[in-house]
């Protein structure tokens, strides 16, 4: 038995007043009050070894075509992959949040635009729709569900956070959500969400940013208080995203070398798959957050100055570039704590570029 909310189209038949009441009833009640089915005998009393949180952004243009020309929705593909991970890890609890485009019932009443799945022991226990947060409370609906359902136990599970979506802006960020064109979303907003999830001052063992241009000094610095290891792409990332297959068997993947070795293996497999499927540049990097702090702090002044200039620029388009191409960022310690997998594009001006530092910076408009 899976706990699910009534579908909005069915509720609409009950009349406008009843629809308003049902759609506003998106609050949660304690796990024990939901009538959630009992887990397997004995196993249900053991805390999970792994806790995974997937946030999948789908409120935008996420249509892409594969090598055969077949059209796909990137967020739906990521959702299917997250469900496979949840089903194939019996020692894990998995939270999946899917941000969807806003739609209306009866032409004017907004439907819930978030979908939540909670798995434990490979079983889907909760599936419900909810209203996404806006403004400064953007992640409050997700955070409340995370804390409500997180399994309690004496041992601390390994924790993973995975974000799938378009590039998360480091400044401005207005229009990130197609349904809310006036609302801003930036990397500090994501960091605030992680902060509230890690309210006990612990960090996620691994944060995966399956987005474009997320391997920057600013991004790593902003997320550093909430992550031990980060996997990200410093350059453009195809919407086919990172390969989730290594997460499907965490007991095997984490057996030999712990989180750091698993992150490197995950990055390598992701790089191999992307390199086989696309002709553009492929860059995937692993950041040991504590070890890269020396470099991040050394370039913070120059990077913050660039961001300030960009915020005040009224014309021109800023571009990203490999930080190693600018003397202000090409410091000797840039390689400390970073593992980079890189392949140049098959065409264009960068096809002869042989390496990438793993760090991306901003080129100011002229």
Short mmCIF file of the C-alpha atoms (twelve columns), coordinates in Angstrom:
data_MODEL
# 
_entry.id   MODEL 
# 
loop_
_atom_site.group_PDB 
_atom_site.id 
_atom_site.type_symbol 
_atom_site.label_atom_id 
_atom_site.label_alt_id 
_atom_site.label_comp_id 
_atom_site.label_asym_id 
_atom_site.label_seq_id 
_atom_site.Cartn_x 
_atom_site.Cartn_y 
_atom_site.Cartn_z 
_atom_site.pdbx_PDB_model_num 
ATOM 1   C CA . UNK A 1   0.000   0.000  0.000   1 
ATOM 2   C CA . UNK A 2   1.324   3.424  -0.979  1 
ATOM 3   C CA . UNK A 3   -0.037  6.607  0.530   1 
ATOM 4   C CA . UNK A 4   -1.153  8.883  -2.285  1 
ATOM 5   C CA . UNK A 5   -3.120  12.102 -2.640  1 
ATOM 6   C CA . UNK A 6   -6.300  12.337 -4.767  1 
ATOM 7   C CA . UNK A 7   -5.682  13.349 -8.379  1 
ATOM 8   C CA . UNK A 8   -6.753  16.951 -8.967  1 
ATOM 9   C CA . UNK A 9   -8.873  16.159 -12.041 1 
ATOM 10  C CA . UNK A 10  -10.991 13.749 -10.028 1 
ATOM 11  C CA . UNK A 11  -11.388 16.177 -7.186  1 
ATOM 12  C CA . UNK A 12  -12.506 18.866 -9.640  1 
ATOM 13  C CA . UNK A 13  -15.749 16.962 -10.184 1 
ATOM 14  C CA . UNK A 14  -16.671 17.546 -6.566  1 
ATOM 15  C CA . UNK A 15  -17.124 21.237 -7.210  1 
ATOM 16  C CA . UNK A 16  -15.094 24.397 -6.903  1 
ATOM 17  C CA . UNK A 17  -15.355 24.755 -3.120  1 
ATOM 18  C CA . UNK A 18  -14.288 21.181 -2.456  1 
ATOM 19  C CA . UNK A 19  -11.421 21.547 -4.939  1 
ATOM 20  C CA . UNK A 20  -10.039 24.561 -3.110  1 
ATOM 21  C CA . UNK A 21  -10.145 22.664 0.176   1 
ATOM 22  C CA . UNK A 22  -8.392  19.596 -1.223  1 
ATOM 23  C CA . UNK A 23  -5.688  21.496 -3.094  1 
ATOM 24  C CA . UNK A 24  -4.871  23.546 -0.026  1 
ATOM 25  C CA . UNK A 25  -4.569  20.438 2.123   1 
ATOM 26  C CA . UNK A 26  -0.958  19.724 1.254   1 
ATOM 27  C CA . UNK A 27  0.352   19.628 4.792   1 
ATOM 28  C CA . UNK A 28  1.902   16.471 6.193   1 
ATOM 29  C CA . UNK A 29  1.081   14.407 9.253   1 
ATOM 30  C CA . UNK A 30  3.500   12.217 11.192  1 
ATOM 31  C CA . UNK A 31  4.577   8.997  9.531   1 
ATOM 32  C CA . UNK A 32  2.787   6.820  12.075  1 
ATOM 33  C CA . UNK A 33  -0.524  8.580  11.353  1 
ATOM 34  C CA . UNK A 34  -0.450  7.966  7.611   1 
ATOM 35  C CA . UNK A 35  -1.308  4.288  7.752   1 
ATOM 36  C CA . UNK A 36  1.975   3.457  6.028   1 
ATOM 37  C CA . UNK A 37  2.385   -0.306 5.678   1 
ATOM 38  C CA . UNK A 38  4.788   -2.080 7.990   1 
ATOM 39  C CA . UNK A 39  8.209   -2.852 6.599   1 
ATOM 40  C CA . UNK A 40  9.729   -6.298 6.540   1 
ATOM 41  C CA . UNK A 41  9.954   -8.043 9.877   1 
ATOM 42  C CA . UNK A 42  13.117  -7.032 11.708  1 
ATOM 43  C CA . UNK A 43  14.466  -4.867 8.897   1 
ATOM 44  C CA . UNK A 44  11.982  -2.100 9.625   1 
ATOM 45  C CA . UNK A 45  13.575  -1.414 12.992  1 
ATOM 46  C CA . UNK A 46  17.049  -0.893 11.522  1 
ATOM 47  C CA . UNK A 47  17.980  2.618  10.400  1 
ATOM 48  C CA . UNK A 48  18.977  2.934  6.744   1 
ATOM 49  C CA . UNK A 49  22.635  2.889  5.773   1 
ATOM 50  C CA . UNK A 50  22.094  5.510  3.065   1 
ATOM 51  C CA . UNK A 51  19.886  8.553  2.756   1 
ATOM 52  C CA . UNK A 52  19.492  10.095 -0.705  1 
ATOM 53  C CA . UNK A 53  17.700  13.301 -1.678  1 
ATOM 54  C CA . UNK A 54  16.922  13.986 -5.338  1 
ATOM 55  C CA . UNK A 55  15.698  17.396 -6.410  1 
ATOM 56  C CA . UNK A 56  14.662  17.393 -10.068 1 
ATOM 57  C CA . UNK A 57  13.759  20.718 -11.655 1 
ATOM 58  C CA . UNK A 58  11.321  20.401 -14.535 1 
ATOM 59  C CA . UNK A 59  9.756   23.866 -14.691 1 
ATOM 60  C CA . UNK A 60  11.490  24.971 -17.888 1 
ATOM 61  C CA . UNK A 61  12.644  23.819 -21.294 1 
ATOM 62  C CA . UNK A 62  14.041  20.331 -20.701 1 
ATOM 63  C CA . UNK A 63  13.397  18.752 -24.094 1 
ATOM 64  C CA . UNK A 64  16.409  17.142 -25.809 1 
ATOM 65  C CA . UNK A 65  17.134  14.587 -28.523 1 
ATOM 66  C CA . UNK A 66  19.378  11.561 -28.244 1 
ATOM 67  C CA . UNK A 67  21.856  10.312 -30.845 1 
ATOM 68  C CA . UNK A 68  19.009  8.606  -32.742 1 
ATOM 69  C CA . UNK A 69  16.965  11.803 -32.886 1 
ATOM 70  C CA . UNK A 70  14.412  10.619 -30.334 1 
ATOM 71  C CA . UNK A 71  12.931  13.384 -28.196 1 
ATOM 72  C CA . UNK A 72  13.147  13.140 -24.398 1 
ATOM 73  C CA . UNK A 73  12.278  15.244 -21.351 1 
ATOM 74  C CA . UNK A 74  15.390  15.562 -19.217 1 
ATOM 75  C CA . UNK A 75  13.480  15.872 -15.940 1 
ATOM 76  C CA . UNK A 76  11.362  12.799 -16.686 1 
ATOM 77  C CA . UNK A 77  14.489  10.803 -17.539 1 
ATOM 78  C CA . UNK A 78  16.112  11.911 -14.282 1 
ATOM 79  C CA . UNK A 79  12.950  10.998 -12.361 1 
ATOM 80  C CA . UNK A 80  12.931  7.499  -13.837 1 
ATOM 81  C CA . UNK A 81  16.612  7.083  -12.916 1 
ATOM 82  C CA . UNK A 82  16.007  8.262  -9.348  1 
ATOM 83  C CA . UNK A 83  13.175  5.743  -8.961  1 
ATOM 84  C CA . UNK A 84  15.451  2.933  -10.131 1 
ATOM 85  C CA . UNK A 85  18.026  3.961  -7.536  1 
ATOM 86  C CA . UNK A 86  15.325  3.960  -4.865  1 
ATOM 87  C CA . UNK A 87  14.029  0.522  -5.828  1 
ATOM 88  C CA . UNK A 88  17.447  -1.147 -6.021  1 
ATOM 89  C CA . UNK A 89  18.845  -0.026 -2.670  1 
ATOM 90  C CA . UNK A 90  17.057  -1.952 0.092   1 
ATOM 91  C CA . UNK A 91  19.300  -0.397 2.750   1 
ATOM 92  C CA . UNK A 92  18.430  3.172  1.758   1 
ATOM 93  C CA . UNK A 93  15.777  5.779  2.279   1 
ATOM 94  C CA . UNK A 94  15.221  7.950  -0.795  1 
ATOM 95  C CA . UNK A 95  13.464  11.300 -1.115  1 
ATOM 96  C CA . UNK A 96  12.536  12.438 -4.625  1 
ATOM 97  C CA . UNK A 97  11.178  15.939 -5.267  1 
ATOM 98  C CA . UNK A 98  10.048  16.823 -8.775  1 
ATOM 99  C CA . UNK A 99  9.390   20.525 -9.497  1 
ATOM 100 C CA . UNK A 100 6.824   20.664 -12.303 1 
ATOM 101 C CA . UNK A 101 5.271   23.445 -14.406 1 
ATOM 102 C CA . UNK A 102 2.329   25.177 -12.750 1 
ATOM 103 C CA . UNK A 103 -1.073  24.321 -14.200 1 
ATOM 104 C CA . UNK A 104 -4.588  25.327 -13.279 1 
ATOM 105 C CA . UNK A 105 -7.837  23.498 -12.660 1 
ATOM 106 C CA . UNK A 106 -11.071 25.137 -13.801 1 
ATOM 107 C CA . UNK A 107 -8.946  27.790 -15.540 1 
ATOM 108 C CA . UNK A 108 -8.004  29.753 -12.426 1 
ATOM 109 C CA . UNK A 109 -7.296  27.477 -9.449  1 
ATOM 110 C CA . UNK A 110 -3.604  26.449 -9.361  1 
ATOM 111 C CA . UNK A 111 -2.880  22.760 -9.035  1 
ATOM 112 C CA . UNK A 112 -0.025  21.450 -6.885  1 
ATOM 113 C CA . UNK A 113 3.193   21.825 -8.877  1 
ATOM 114 C CA . UNK A 114 5.489   19.596 -6.857  1 
ATOM 115 C CA . UNK A 115 5.527   15.818 -6.600  1 
ATOM 116 C CA . UNK A 116 7.081   13.891 -3.726  1 
ATOM 117 C CA . UNK A 117 8.131   10.247 -3.491  1 
ATOM 118 C CA . UNK A 118 9.505   8.558  -0.389  1 
ATOM 119 C CA . UNK A 119 11.084  5.100  -0.556  1 
ATOM 120 C CA . UNK A 120 12.469  2.872  2.149   1 
ATOM 121 C CA . UNK A 121 13.833  -0.672 1.742   1 
ATOM 122 C CA . UNK A 122 13.245  -0.313 -1.999  1 
ATOM 123 C CA . UNK A 123 9.520   0.268  -1.507  1 
ATOM 124 C CA . UNK A 124 7.498   3.360  -2.344  1 
ATOM 125 C CA . UNK A 125 5.769   4.334  0.900   1 
ATOM 126 C CA . UNK A 126 4.561   7.857  0.170   1 
ATOM 127 C CA . UNK A 127 3.588   9.569  -3.078  1 
ATOM 128 C CA . UNK A 128 1.884   12.934 -2.963  1 
ATOM 129 C CA . UNK A 129 1.537   16.273 -4.726  1 
ATOM 130 C CA . UNK A 130 2.282   19.543 -2.971  1 
ATOM 131 C CA . UNK A 131 2.566   23.268 -3.555  1 
ATOM 132 C CA . UNK A 132 6.119   24.404 -4.251  1 
ATOM 133 C CA . UNK A 133 7.526   27.196 -2.126  1 
ATOM 134 C CA . UNK A 134 8.222   30.677 -3.441  1 
ATOM 135 C CA . UNK A 135 10.562  33.506 -2.533  1 
ATOM 136 C CA . UNK A 136 12.685  33.040 0.581   1 
ATOM 137 C CA . UNK A 137 10.679  29.953 1.525   1 
ATOM 138 C CA . UNK A 138 11.450  28.194 -1.756  1 
ATOM 139 C CA . UNK A 139 12.555  24.869 -0.233  1 
ATOM 140 C CA . UNK A 140 10.338  24.871 2.848   1 
ATOM 141 C CA . UNK A 141 7.883   22.248 1.496   1 
ATOM 142 C CA . UNK A 142 10.756  19.900 0.667   1 
ATOM 143 C CA . UNK A 143 12.608  20.549 3.912   1 
ATOM 144 C CA . UNK A 144 9.529   19.849 6.047   1 
ATOM 145 C CA . UNK A 145 8.991   16.509 4.297   1 
ATOM 146 C CA . UNK A 146 12.668  15.636 4.578   1 
ATOM 147 C CA . UNK A 147 12.708  16.135 8.330   1 
ATOM 148 C CA . UNK A 148 9.319   14.494 8.806   1 
ATOM 149 C CA . UNK A 149 10.246  11.228 7.105   1 
ATOM 150 C CA . UNK A 150 13.978  10.951 7.824   1 
ATOM 151 C CA . UNK A 151 14.593  7.712  9.644   1 
ATOM 152 C CA . UNK A 152 15.896  8.029  13.177  1 
ATOM 153 C CA . UNK A 153 18.606  5.835  14.586  1 
ATOM 154 C CA . UNK A 154 21.801  5.756  16.589  1 
ATOM 155 C CA . UNK A 155 23.976  5.396  13.488  1 
ATOM 156 C CA . UNK A 156 24.378  8.165  10.936  1 
ATOM 157 C CA . UNK A 157 23.676  7.053  7.351   1 
ATOM 158 C CA . UNK A 158 25.782  8.222  4.448   1 
ATOM 159 C CA . UNK A 159 23.904  11.130 2.959   1 
ATOM 160 C CA . UNK A 160 23.717  12.206 -0.670  1 
ATOM 161 C CA . UNK A 161 22.052  15.187 -2.332  1 
ATOM 162 C CA . UNK A 162 21.570  15.252 -6.100  1 
ATOM 163 C CA . UNK A 163 20.248  18.222 -8.075  1 
ATOM 164 C CA . UNK A 164 19.154  17.957 -11.718 1 
ATOM 165 C CA . UNK A 165 18.294  21.052 -13.709 1 
ATOM 166 C CA . UNK A 166 19.544  23.984 -15.726 1 
ATOM 167 C CA . UNK A 167 22.536  26.059 -14.614 1 
ATOM 168 C CA . UNK A 168 21.880  27.530 -11.176 1 
ATOM 169 C CA . UNK A 169 22.715  31.247 -11.465 1 
ATOM 170 C CA . UNK A 170 25.339  32.741 -9.184  1 
ATOM 171 C CA . UNK A 171 23.663  36.155 -9.425  1 
ATOM 172 C CA . UNK A 172 20.304  37.583 -10.526 1 
ATOM 173 C CA . UNK A 173 18.495  34.281 -11.210 1 
ATOM 174 C CA . UNK A 174 15.141  35.867 -12.124 1 
ATOM 175 C CA . UNK A 175 13.085  33.633 -14.403 1 
ATOM 176 C CA . UNK A 176 14.706  30.313 -13.483 1 
ATOM 177 C CA . UNK A 177 11.203  28.871 -13.092 1 
ATOM 178 C CA . UNK A 178 9.105   29.285 -16.216 1 
ATOM 179 C CA . UNK A 179 5.927   29.292 -14.127 1 
ATOM 180 C CA . UNK A 180 7.203   32.078 -11.875 1 
ATOM 181 C CA . UNK A 181 9.075   34.486 -14.185 1 
ATOM 182 C CA . UNK A 182 9.510   37.151 -11.505 1 
ATOM 183 C CA . UNK A 183 10.931  34.805 -8.898  1 
ATOM 184 C CA . UNK A 184 14.700  34.518 -8.497  1 
ATOM 185 C CA . UNK A 185 16.721  31.401 -7.744  1 
ATOM 186 C CA . UNK A 186 20.478  31.442 -7.194  1 
ATOM 187 C CA . UNK A 187 23.194  29.229 -5.765  1 
ATOM 188 C CA . UNK A 188 22.900  30.867 -2.309  1 
ATOM 189 C CA . UNK A 189 19.227  29.831 -2.305  1 
ATOM 190 C CA . UNK A 190 20.237  26.212 -2.869  1 
ATOM 191 C CA . UNK A 191 22.834  26.522 -0.097  1 
ATOM 192 C CA . UNK A 192 20.123  27.809 2.251   1 
ATOM 193 C CA . UNK A 193 18.044  24.727 1.479   1 
ATOM 194 C CA . UNK A 194 20.976  22.429 2.238   1 
ATOM 195 C CA . UNK A 195 21.640  24.334 5.445   1 
ATOM 196 C CA . UNK A 196 18.108  23.678 6.668   1 
ATOM 197 C CA . UNK A 197 18.357  20.016 5.759   1 
ATOM 198 C CA . UNK A 198 21.629  19.692 7.687   1 
ATOM 199 C CA . UNK A 199 20.398  21.551 10.731  1 
ATOM 200 C CA . UNK A 200 22.370  19.210 13.003  1 
ATOM 201 C CA . UNK A 201 25.601  20.767 11.618  1 
ATOM 202 C CA . UNK A 202 26.596  17.639 9.725   1 
ATOM 203 C CA . UNK A 203 27.327  17.760 5.994   1 
ATOM 204 C CA . UNK A 204 26.125  15.701 3.078   1 
ATOM 205 C CA . UNK A 205 28.800  13.162 2.259   1 
ATOM 206 C CA . UNK A 206 28.308  13.857 -1.442  1 
ATOM 207 C CA . UNK A 207 26.524  16.602 -3.376  1 
ATOM 208 C CA . UNK A 208 26.010  16.028 -7.105  1 
ATOM 209 C CA . UNK A 209 25.159  19.018 -9.297  1 
ATOM 210 C CA . UNK A 210 23.921  17.717 -12.629 1 
ATOM 211 C CA . UNK A 211 23.785  21.191 -14.164 1 
ATOM 212 C CA . UNK A 212 25.830  23.354 -16.514 1 
ATOM 213 C CA . UNK A 213 28.739  25.479 -15.228 1 
ATOM 214 C CA . UNK A 214 28.537  24.420 -11.579 1 
ATOM 215 C CA . UNK A 215 32.244  23.781 -11.064 1 
ATOM 216 C CA . UNK A 216 33.168  27.330 -10.035 1 
ATOM 217 C CA . UNK A 217 35.011  28.750 -7.019  1 
ATOM 218 C CA . UNK A 218 31.862  30.578 -5.940  1 
ATOM 219 C CA . UNK A 219 29.629  27.510 -6.126  1 
ATOM 220 C CA . UNK A 220 32.039  25.243 -4.264  1 
ATOM 221 C CA . UNK A 221 32.629  27.918 -1.627  1 
ATOM 222 C CA . UNK A 222 28.907  28.539 -1.184  1 
ATOM 223 C CA . UNK A 223 28.107  24.847 -0.693  1 
ATOM 224 C CA . UNK A 224 31.245  24.013 1.315   1 
ATOM 225 C CA . UNK A 225 29.574  24.186 4.765   1 
ATOM 226 C CA . UNK A 226 27.067  21.530 3.698   1 
ATOM 227 C CA . UNK A 227 29.066  19.075 1.561   1 
ATOM 228 C CA . UNK A 228 32.202  16.972 2.001   1 
ATOM 229 C CA . UNK A 229 32.562  16.076 -1.680  1 
ATOM 230 C CA . UNK A 230 31.014  17.696 -4.756  1 
ATOM 231 C CA . UNK A 231 30.707  16.284 -8.270  1 
ATOM 232 C CA . UNK A 232 29.907  18.875 -10.913 1 
ATOM 233 C CA . UNK A 233 30.513  19.929 -14.496 1 
ATOM 234 C CA . UNK A 234 32.561  23.126 -14.886 1 
ATOM 235 C CA . UNK A 235 31.388  23.510 -18.502 1 
ATOM 236 C CA . UNK A 236 28.227  23.000 -20.483 1 
ATOM 237 C CA . UNK A 237 26.395  19.778 -19.675 1 
ATOM 238 C CA . UNK A 238 24.124  17.946 -22.067 1 
ATOM 239 C CA . UNK A 239 20.577  17.471 -20.795 1 
ATOM 240 C CA . UNK A 240 21.076  13.714 -20.749 1 
ATOM 241 C CA . UNK A 241 22.688  14.522 -17.389 1 
ATOM 242 C CA . UNK A 242 24.975  12.472 -15.168 1 
ATOM 243 C CA . UNK A 243 24.669  8.685  -15.249 1 
ATOM 244 C CA . UNK A 244 22.888  7.389  -12.140 1 
ATOM 245 C CA . UNK A 245 23.727  3.712  -12.620 1 
ATOM 246 C CA . UNK A 246 26.557  3.718  -10.012 1 
ATOM 247 C CA . UNK A 247 23.995  4.747  -7.376  1 
ATOM 248 C CA . UNK A 248 21.828  1.707  -8.061  1 
ATOM 249 C CA . UNK A 249 24.094  -0.608 -6.027  1 
ATOM 250 C CA . UNK A 250 25.529  1.492  -3.220  1 
ATOM 251 C CA . UNK A 251 26.537  -1.520 -1.138  1 
ATOM 252 C CA . UNK A 252 28.883  -2.531 -3.948  1 
ATOM 253 C CA . UNK A 253 30.016  0.950  -4.975  1 
ATOM 254 C CA . UNK A 254 30.980  1.978  -1.443  1 
ATOM 255 C CA . UNK A 255 32.490  -1.349 -0.434  1 
ATOM 256 C CA . UNK A 256 36.173  -0.672 -1.081  1 
ATOM 257 C CA . UNK A 257 37.054  2.996  -0.925  1 
ATOM 258 C CA . UNK A 258 34.358  5.016  0.805   1 
ATOM 259 C CA . UNK A 259 32.634  8.128  -0.514  1 
ATOM 260 C CA . UNK A 260 35.685  9.705  -2.158  1 
ATOM 261 C CA . UNK A 261 36.480  6.652  -4.253  1 
ATOM 262 C CA . UNK A 262 32.798  6.208  -5.090  1 
ATOM 263 C CA . UNK A 263 32.558  9.855  -6.247  1 
ATOM 264 C CA . UNK A 264 35.557  9.392  -8.518  1 
ATOM 265 C CA . UNK A 265 34.132  6.185  -9.986  1 
ATOM 266 C CA . UNK A 266 30.754  7.851  -10.481 1 
ATOM 267 C CA . UNK A 267 32.395  10.806 -12.246 1 
ATOM 268 C CA . UNK A 268 34.441  8.491  -14.481 1 
ATOM 269 C CA . UNK A 269 31.410  6.457  -15.523 1 
ATOM 270 C CA . UNK A 270 29.412  9.603  -16.172 1 
ATOM 271 C CA . UNK A 271 32.246  11.004 -18.273 1 
ATOM 272 C CA . UNK A 272 32.542  7.798  -20.296 1 
ATOM 273 C CA . UNK A 273 28.834  7.708  -21.084 1 
ATOM 274 C CA . UNK A 274 28.631  11.373 -22.059 1 
ATOM 275 C CA . UNK A 275 31.781  11.085 -24.186 1 
ATOM 276 C CA . UNK A 276 30.243  8.196  -26.117 1 
ATOM 277 C CA . UNK A 277 26.954  9.973  -26.775 1 
ATOM 278 C CA . UNK A 278 27.766  13.609 -27.599 1 
ATOM 279 C CA . UNK A 279 30.282  15.589 -29.661 1 
ATOM 280 C CA . UNK A 280 30.536  18.711 -27.521 1 
ATOM 281 C CA . UNK A 281 33.092  19.145 -24.736 1 
ATOM 282 C CA . UNK A 282 32.678  16.878 -21.720 1 
ATOM 283 C CA . UNK A 283 34.034  17.889 -18.328 1 
ATOM 284 C CA . UNK A 284 33.222  16.242 -15.006 1 
ATOM 285 C CA . UNK A 285 35.102  17.130 -11.831 1 
ATOM 286 C CA . UNK A 286 35.275  15.827 -8.277  1 
ATOM 287 C CA . UNK A 287 36.009  18.355 -5.524  1 
ATOM 288 C CA . UNK A 288 37.293  17.356 -2.111  1 
ATOM 289 C CA . UNK A 289 35.701  20.322 -0.391  1 
ATOM 290 C CA . UNK A 290 38.158  20.652 2.495   1 
ATOM 291 C CA . UNK A 291 41.256  20.309 0.298   1 
ATOM 292 C CA . UNK A 292 40.164  22.921 -2.274  1 
ATOM 293 C CA . UNK A 293 39.533  25.640 0.302   1 
ATOM 294 C CA . UNK A 294 43.040  27.095 -0.074  1 
ATOM 295 C CA . UNK A 295 42.505  27.765 -3.777  1 
ATOM 296 C CA . UNK A 296 38.930  28.940 -3.339  1 
ATOM 297 C CA . UNK A 297 39.951  31.486 -0.713  1 
ATOM 298 C CA . UNK A 298 42.922  32.672 -2.780  1 
ATOM 299 C CA . UNK A 299 40.772  33.576 -5.781  1 
ATOM 300 C CA . UNK A 300 37.696  34.755 -3.877  1 
ATOM 301 C CA . UNK A 301 38.604  38.434 -4.182  1 
ATOM 302 C CA . UNK A 302 39.020  38.344 -7.958  1 
ATOM 303 C CA . UNK A 303 35.949  36.171 -8.442  1 
ATOM 304 C CA . UNK A 304 33.716  38.335 -6.224  1 
ATOM 305 C CA . UNK A 305 34.895  41.423 -8.084  1 
ATOM 306 C CA . UNK A 306 33.904  39.795 -11.377 1 
ATOM 307 C CA . UNK A 307 30.469  38.917 -9.989  1 
ATOM 308 C CA . UNK A 308 29.977  42.478 -8.743  1 
ATOM 309 C CA . UNK A 309 30.859  43.820 -12.177 1 
ATOM 310 C CA . UNK A 310 28.459  41.405 -13.830 1 
ATOM 311 C CA . UNK A 311 25.627  42.409 -11.523 1 
ATOM 312 C CA . UNK A 312 26.103  46.034 -12.472 1 
ATOM 313 C CA . UNK A 313 26.595  45.492 -16.196 1 
ATOM 314 C CA . UNK A 314 23.712  46.813 -18.286 1 
ATOM 315 C CA . UNK A 315 24.920  45.502 -21.637 1 
ATOM 316 C CA . UNK A 316 26.871  42.623 -23.087 1 
ATOM 317 C CA . UNK A 317 26.854  38.926 -22.350 1 
ATOM 318 C CA . UNK A 318 29.231  37.372 -19.876 1 
ATOM 319 C CA . UNK A 319 30.919  34.114 -20.868 1 
ATOM 320 C CA . UNK A 320 32.435  31.275 -18.929 1 
ATOM 321 C CA . UNK A 321 36.038  30.166 -19.398 1 
ATOM 322 C CA . UNK A 322 38.558  27.799 -17.862 1 
ATOM 323 C CA . UNK A 323 40.003  29.642 -14.840 1 
ATOM 324 C CA . UNK A 324 43.497  28.423 -15.779 1 
ATOM 325 C CA . UNK A 325 43.400  30.764 -18.794 1 
ATOM 326 C CA . UNK A 326 43.570  33.868 -16.577 1 
ATOM 327 C CA . UNK A 327 46.704  34.595 -14.473 1 
ATOM 328 C CA . UNK A 328 44.494  35.888 -11.653 1 
ATOM 329 C CA . UNK A 329 43.098  32.371 -11.208 1 
ATOM 330 C CA . UNK A 330 45.899  30.162 -12.570 1 
ATOM 331 C CA . UNK A 331 47.487  29.601 -9.181  1 
ATOM 332 C CA . UNK A 332 49.653  26.532 -8.464  1 
ATOM 333 C CA . UNK A 333 47.219  25.187 -5.853  1 
ATOM 334 C CA . UNK A 334 44.311  25.015 -8.323  1 
ATOM 335 C CA . UNK A 335 44.857  21.263 -8.770  1 
ATOM 336 C CA . UNK A 336 44.813  20.441 -5.061  1 
ATOM 337 C CA . UNK A 337 41.767  18.348 -4.173  1 
ATOM 338 C CA . UNK A 338 40.336  18.240 -7.722  1 
ATOM 339 C CA . UNK A 339 40.001  15.252 -10.045 1 
ATOM 340 C CA . UNK A 340 39.064  16.210 -13.606 1 
ATOM 341 C CA . UNK A 341 37.789  14.120 -16.492 1 
ATOM 342 C CA . UNK A 342 37.926  16.121 -19.712 1 
ATOM 343 C CA . UNK A 343 37.488  15.619 -23.432 1 
ATOM 344 C CA . UNK A 344 37.542  18.528 -25.905 1 
ATOM 345 C CA . UNK A 345 34.714  19.044 -28.387 1 
ATOM 346 C CA . UNK A 346 34.938  17.464 -31.828 1 
ATOM 347 C CA . UNK A 347 34.551  20.858 -33.498 1 
ATOM 348 C CA . UNK A 348 34.908  24.580 -32.835 1 
ATOM 349 C CA . UNK A 349 37.637  26.770 -31.440 1 
ATOM 350 C CA . UNK A 350 38.262  24.554 -28.393 1 
ATOM 351 C CA . UNK A 351 38.756  21.260 -30.215 1 
ATOM 352 C CA . UNK A 352 42.533  21.461 -29.687 1 
ATOM 353 C CA . UNK A 353 42.272  22.299 -25.968 1 
ATOM 354 C CA . UNK A 354 44.037  19.409 -24.238 1 
ATOM 355 C CA . UNK A 355 43.062  19.879 -20.607 1 
ATOM 356 C CA . UNK A 356 40.791  21.680 -18.181 1 
ATOM 357 C CA . UNK A 357 41.634  22.885 -14.680 1 
ATOM 358 C CA . UNK A 358 38.264  21.782 -13.287 1 
ATOM 359 C CA . UNK A 359 37.424  25.385 -12.404 1 
ATOM 360 C CA . UNK A 360 35.213  27.720 -14.439 1 
ATOM 361 C CA . UNK A 361 35.287  31.513 -14.195 1 
ATOM 362 C CA . UNK A 362 33.496  34.487 -15.744 1 
ATOM 363 C CA . UNK A 363 34.716  36.500 -18.710 1 
ATOM 364 C CA . UNK A 364 33.480  40.049 -18.261 1 
ATOM 365 C CA . UNK A 365 31.582  41.823 -21.070 1 
ATOM 366 C CA . UNK A 366 33.734  44.294 -23.002 1 
# 
